[in-house]
Structures are given as C-alpha cells and as structure tokens.
PDB file of C-alpha atoms in Angstrom:
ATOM      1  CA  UNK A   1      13.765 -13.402 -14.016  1.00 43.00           C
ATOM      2  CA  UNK A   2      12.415 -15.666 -11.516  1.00 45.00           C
ATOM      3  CA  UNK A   3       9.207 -15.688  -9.916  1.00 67.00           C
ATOM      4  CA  UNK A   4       8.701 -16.327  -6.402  1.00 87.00           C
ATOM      5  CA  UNK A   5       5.258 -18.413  -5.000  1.00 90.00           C
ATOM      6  CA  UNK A   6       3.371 -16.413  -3.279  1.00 96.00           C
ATOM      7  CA  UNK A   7       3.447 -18.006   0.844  1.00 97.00           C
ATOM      8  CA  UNK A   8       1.106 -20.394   1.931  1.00 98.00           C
ATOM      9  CA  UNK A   9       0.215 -20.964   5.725  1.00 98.00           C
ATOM     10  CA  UNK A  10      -0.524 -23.736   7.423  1.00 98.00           C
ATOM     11  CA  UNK A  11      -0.685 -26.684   9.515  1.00 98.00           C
ATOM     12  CA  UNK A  12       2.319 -29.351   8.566  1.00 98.00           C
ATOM     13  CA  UNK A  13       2.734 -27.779   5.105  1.00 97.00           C
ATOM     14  CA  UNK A  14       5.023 -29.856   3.096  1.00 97.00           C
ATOM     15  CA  UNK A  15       6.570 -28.408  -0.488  1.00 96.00           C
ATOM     16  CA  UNK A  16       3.563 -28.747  -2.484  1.00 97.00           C
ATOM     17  CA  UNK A  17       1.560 -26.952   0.762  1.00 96.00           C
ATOM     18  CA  UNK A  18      -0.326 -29.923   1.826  1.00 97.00           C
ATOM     19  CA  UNK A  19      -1.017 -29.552   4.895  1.00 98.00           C
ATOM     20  CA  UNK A  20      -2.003 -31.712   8.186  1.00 97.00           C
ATOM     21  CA  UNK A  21      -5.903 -31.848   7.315  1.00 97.00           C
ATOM     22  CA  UNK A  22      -5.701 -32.701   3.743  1.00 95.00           C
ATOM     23  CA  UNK A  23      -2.323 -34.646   2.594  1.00 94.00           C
ATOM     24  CA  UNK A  24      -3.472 -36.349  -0.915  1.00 96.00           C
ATOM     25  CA  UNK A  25      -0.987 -36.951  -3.589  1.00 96.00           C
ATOM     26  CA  UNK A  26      -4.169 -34.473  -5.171  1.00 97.00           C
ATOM     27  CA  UNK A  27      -3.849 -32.064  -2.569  1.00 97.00           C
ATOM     28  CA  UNK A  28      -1.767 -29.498  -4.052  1.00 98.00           C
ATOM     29  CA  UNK A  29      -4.330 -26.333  -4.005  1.00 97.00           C
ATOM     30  CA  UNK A  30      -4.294 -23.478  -1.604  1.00 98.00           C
ATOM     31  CA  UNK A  31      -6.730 -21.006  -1.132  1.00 97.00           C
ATOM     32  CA  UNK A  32      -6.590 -17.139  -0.568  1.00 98.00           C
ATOM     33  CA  UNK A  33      -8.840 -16.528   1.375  1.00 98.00           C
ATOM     34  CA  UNK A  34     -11.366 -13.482   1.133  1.00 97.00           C
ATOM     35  CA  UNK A  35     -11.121 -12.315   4.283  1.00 97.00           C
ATOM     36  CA  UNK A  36      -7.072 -11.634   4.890  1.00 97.00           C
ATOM     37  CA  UNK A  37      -5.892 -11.874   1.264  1.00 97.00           C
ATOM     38  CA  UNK A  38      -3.647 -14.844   2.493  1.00 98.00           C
ATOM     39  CA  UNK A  39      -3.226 -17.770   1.081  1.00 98.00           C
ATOM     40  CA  UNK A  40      -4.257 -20.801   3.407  1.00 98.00           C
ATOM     41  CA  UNK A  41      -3.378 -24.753   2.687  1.00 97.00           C
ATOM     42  CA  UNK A  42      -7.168 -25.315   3.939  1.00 97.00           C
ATOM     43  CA  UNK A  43     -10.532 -23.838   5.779  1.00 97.00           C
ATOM     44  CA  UNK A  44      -9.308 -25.880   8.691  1.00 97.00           C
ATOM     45  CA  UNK A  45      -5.772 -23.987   8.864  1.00 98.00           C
ATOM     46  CA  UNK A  46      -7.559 -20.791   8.783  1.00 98.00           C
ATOM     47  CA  UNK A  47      -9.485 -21.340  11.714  1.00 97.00           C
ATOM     48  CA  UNK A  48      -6.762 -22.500  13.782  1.00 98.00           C
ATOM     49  CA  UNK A  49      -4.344 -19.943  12.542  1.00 98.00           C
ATOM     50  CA  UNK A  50      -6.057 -16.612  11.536  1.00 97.00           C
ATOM     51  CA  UNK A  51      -8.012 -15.657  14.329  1.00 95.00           C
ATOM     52  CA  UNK A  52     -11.283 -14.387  12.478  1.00 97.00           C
ATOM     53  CA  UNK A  53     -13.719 -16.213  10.682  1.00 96.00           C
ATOM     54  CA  UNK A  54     -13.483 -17.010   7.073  1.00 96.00           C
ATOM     55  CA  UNK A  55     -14.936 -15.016   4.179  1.00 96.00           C
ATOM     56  CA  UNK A  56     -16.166 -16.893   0.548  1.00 96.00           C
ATOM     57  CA  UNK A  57     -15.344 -15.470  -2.204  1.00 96.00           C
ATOM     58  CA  UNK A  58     -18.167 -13.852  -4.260  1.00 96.00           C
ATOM     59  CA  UNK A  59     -19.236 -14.605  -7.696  1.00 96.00           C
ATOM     60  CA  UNK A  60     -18.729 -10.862  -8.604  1.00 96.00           C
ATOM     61  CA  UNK A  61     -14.770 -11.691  -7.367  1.00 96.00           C
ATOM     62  CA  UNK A  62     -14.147 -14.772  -9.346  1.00 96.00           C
ATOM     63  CA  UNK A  63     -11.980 -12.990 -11.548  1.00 97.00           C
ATOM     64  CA  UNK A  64      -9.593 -12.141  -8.729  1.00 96.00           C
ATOM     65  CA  UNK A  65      -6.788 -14.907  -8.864  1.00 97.00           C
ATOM     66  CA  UNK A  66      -7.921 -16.986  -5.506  1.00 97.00           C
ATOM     67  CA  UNK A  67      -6.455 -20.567  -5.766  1.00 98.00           C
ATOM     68  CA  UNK A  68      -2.960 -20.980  -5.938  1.00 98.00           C
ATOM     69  CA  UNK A  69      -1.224 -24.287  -7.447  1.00 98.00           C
ATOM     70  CA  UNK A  70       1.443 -25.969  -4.842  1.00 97.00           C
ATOM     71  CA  UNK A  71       3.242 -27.944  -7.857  1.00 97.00           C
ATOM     72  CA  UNK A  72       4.247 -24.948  -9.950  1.00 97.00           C
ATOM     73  CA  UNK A  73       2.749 -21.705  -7.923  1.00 97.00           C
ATOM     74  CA  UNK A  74       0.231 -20.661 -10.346  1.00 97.00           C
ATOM     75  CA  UNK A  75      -1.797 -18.492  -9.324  1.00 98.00           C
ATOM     76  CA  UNK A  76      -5.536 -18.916 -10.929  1.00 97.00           C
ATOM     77  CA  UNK A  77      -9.384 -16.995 -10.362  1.00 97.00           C
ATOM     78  CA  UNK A  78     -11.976 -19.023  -8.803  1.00 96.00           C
ATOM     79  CA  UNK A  79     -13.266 -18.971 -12.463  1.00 96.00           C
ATOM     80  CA  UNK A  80     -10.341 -20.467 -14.136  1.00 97.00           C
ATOM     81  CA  UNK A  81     -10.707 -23.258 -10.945  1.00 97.00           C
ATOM     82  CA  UNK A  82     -13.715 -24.165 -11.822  1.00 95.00           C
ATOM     83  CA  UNK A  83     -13.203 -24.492 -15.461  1.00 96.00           C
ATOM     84  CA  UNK A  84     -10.147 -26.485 -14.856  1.00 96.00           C
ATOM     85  CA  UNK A  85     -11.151 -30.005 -15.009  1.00 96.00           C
ATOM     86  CA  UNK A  86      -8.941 -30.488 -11.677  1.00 97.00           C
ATOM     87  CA  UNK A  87      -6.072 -29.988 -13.912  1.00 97.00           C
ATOM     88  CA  UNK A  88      -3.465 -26.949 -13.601  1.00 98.00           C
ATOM     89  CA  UNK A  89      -3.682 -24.749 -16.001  1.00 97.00           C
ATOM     90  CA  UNK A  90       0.142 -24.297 -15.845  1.00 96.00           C
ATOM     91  CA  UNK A  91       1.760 -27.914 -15.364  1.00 98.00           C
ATOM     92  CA  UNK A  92      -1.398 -29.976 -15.639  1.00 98.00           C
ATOM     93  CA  UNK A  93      -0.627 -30.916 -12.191  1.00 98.00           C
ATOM     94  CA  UNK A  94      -3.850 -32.908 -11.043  1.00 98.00           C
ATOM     95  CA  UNK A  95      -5.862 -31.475  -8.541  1.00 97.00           C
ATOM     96  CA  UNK A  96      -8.272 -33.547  -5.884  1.00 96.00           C
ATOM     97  CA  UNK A  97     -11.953 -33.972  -7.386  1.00 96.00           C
ATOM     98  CA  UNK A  98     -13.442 -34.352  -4.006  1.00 94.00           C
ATOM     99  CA  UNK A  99     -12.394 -30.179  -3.096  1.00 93.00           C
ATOM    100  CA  UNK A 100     -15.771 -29.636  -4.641  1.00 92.00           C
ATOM    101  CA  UNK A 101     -17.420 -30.871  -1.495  1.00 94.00           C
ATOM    102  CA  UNK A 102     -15.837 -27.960   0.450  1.00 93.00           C
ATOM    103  CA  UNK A 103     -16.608 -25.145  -2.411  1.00 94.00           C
ATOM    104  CA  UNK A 104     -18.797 -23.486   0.244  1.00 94.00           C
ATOM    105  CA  UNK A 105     -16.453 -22.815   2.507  1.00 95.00           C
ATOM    106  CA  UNK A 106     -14.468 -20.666   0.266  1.00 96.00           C
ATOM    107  CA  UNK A 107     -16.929 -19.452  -3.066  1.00 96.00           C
ATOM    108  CA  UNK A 108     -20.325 -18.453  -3.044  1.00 94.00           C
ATOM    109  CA  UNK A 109     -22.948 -19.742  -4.749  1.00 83.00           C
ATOM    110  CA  UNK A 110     -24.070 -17.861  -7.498  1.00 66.00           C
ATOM    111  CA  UNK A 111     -27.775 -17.245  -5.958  1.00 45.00           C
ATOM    112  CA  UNK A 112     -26.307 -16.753  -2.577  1.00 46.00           C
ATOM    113  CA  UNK A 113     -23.884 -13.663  -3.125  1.00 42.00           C
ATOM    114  CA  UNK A 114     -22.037 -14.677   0.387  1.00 43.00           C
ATOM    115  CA  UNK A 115     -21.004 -12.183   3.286  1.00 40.00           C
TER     116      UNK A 115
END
C-alpha cells in the first residue's frame, strides 16, 4: 500500500519542499501550521499565501504531528522535532540546525502558552 505525502504549499517549492525563502541542502522541513492545518514550506510562505496571520503551536499540542519531513514525508509532533537531533526520525535525513532561530514563529514557549 503506498502512502501519499501529505501537500506542502509554497513559494518555489522544489521536491524536497524547499521553498524560495529557505533553499538549504538542510532545508527539507515543512510546517503545519496551527492556524489552517496546512502544511507550509515556511512562516514567510504563509504570509504571502494564506491570507490570515499565523498561529504557534502550543505546548499542550506538541503531540499533534506538526512538522513534516520533505525527504521521505514523515510526518512528526513538535515533540518528536525537538527531540530529533535535526535528524529524521524516518530516513535520518538531516535537518537545518539554524530552524531553531525561527521556533517562535511556529511553537510556543512553554511559559508563554501562545494565542
């Protein structure tokens, strides 16, 4: 049986969903975001393309699968993210260190419990 990837939207995407904002060999995650339950190549593609602001994810939620792998399509929680080691869980497909800078946009801090 073969699973399909759930679809990705954005700016440029190529066929690991990189996208015209971030286009690392490491850029290979996508986010769902909170807000429309779509996944997005990046927080920049969501603002151009969505039409409503963006939502983080909050800590409560982080079991919810939220970050989806463009090398195999895995779909992991913002938990299993973080405990990752920016490293899929599925094909150990290496994932950019430097998304951490941006965790705000998309995942609450635990003492903030976001929107």
């Amino acid at each position: 049986m073969s699973e399909t990837r759930p679809p990705v939207t954005g700016i440029g995407l190529d066929c690991q969903n990189r996208c015209a904002h971030y286009s690392s060999a490491l850029d290979i995650i996508s986010i769902k975001m909170r807000c429309c339950g779509i996944y997005y190549a990046c927080k920049d593609c969501h603002e151009a393309l969505a039409g409503h602001p963006a939502e983080v994810w909050p800590p409560d939620e982080w079991d919810q699968p939220a970050v989806l792998c463009g090398a195999c399509g895995k779909e992991i929680t913002t938990a299993e993210y973080f405990a990752c080691a920016n490293e899929c869980p599925g094909c150990h497909a290496r994932f950019n260190p430097g998304c951490r800078n941006h965790y705000h946009f998309y995942f609450a801090k635990e003492r903030d419990q976001a929107v």
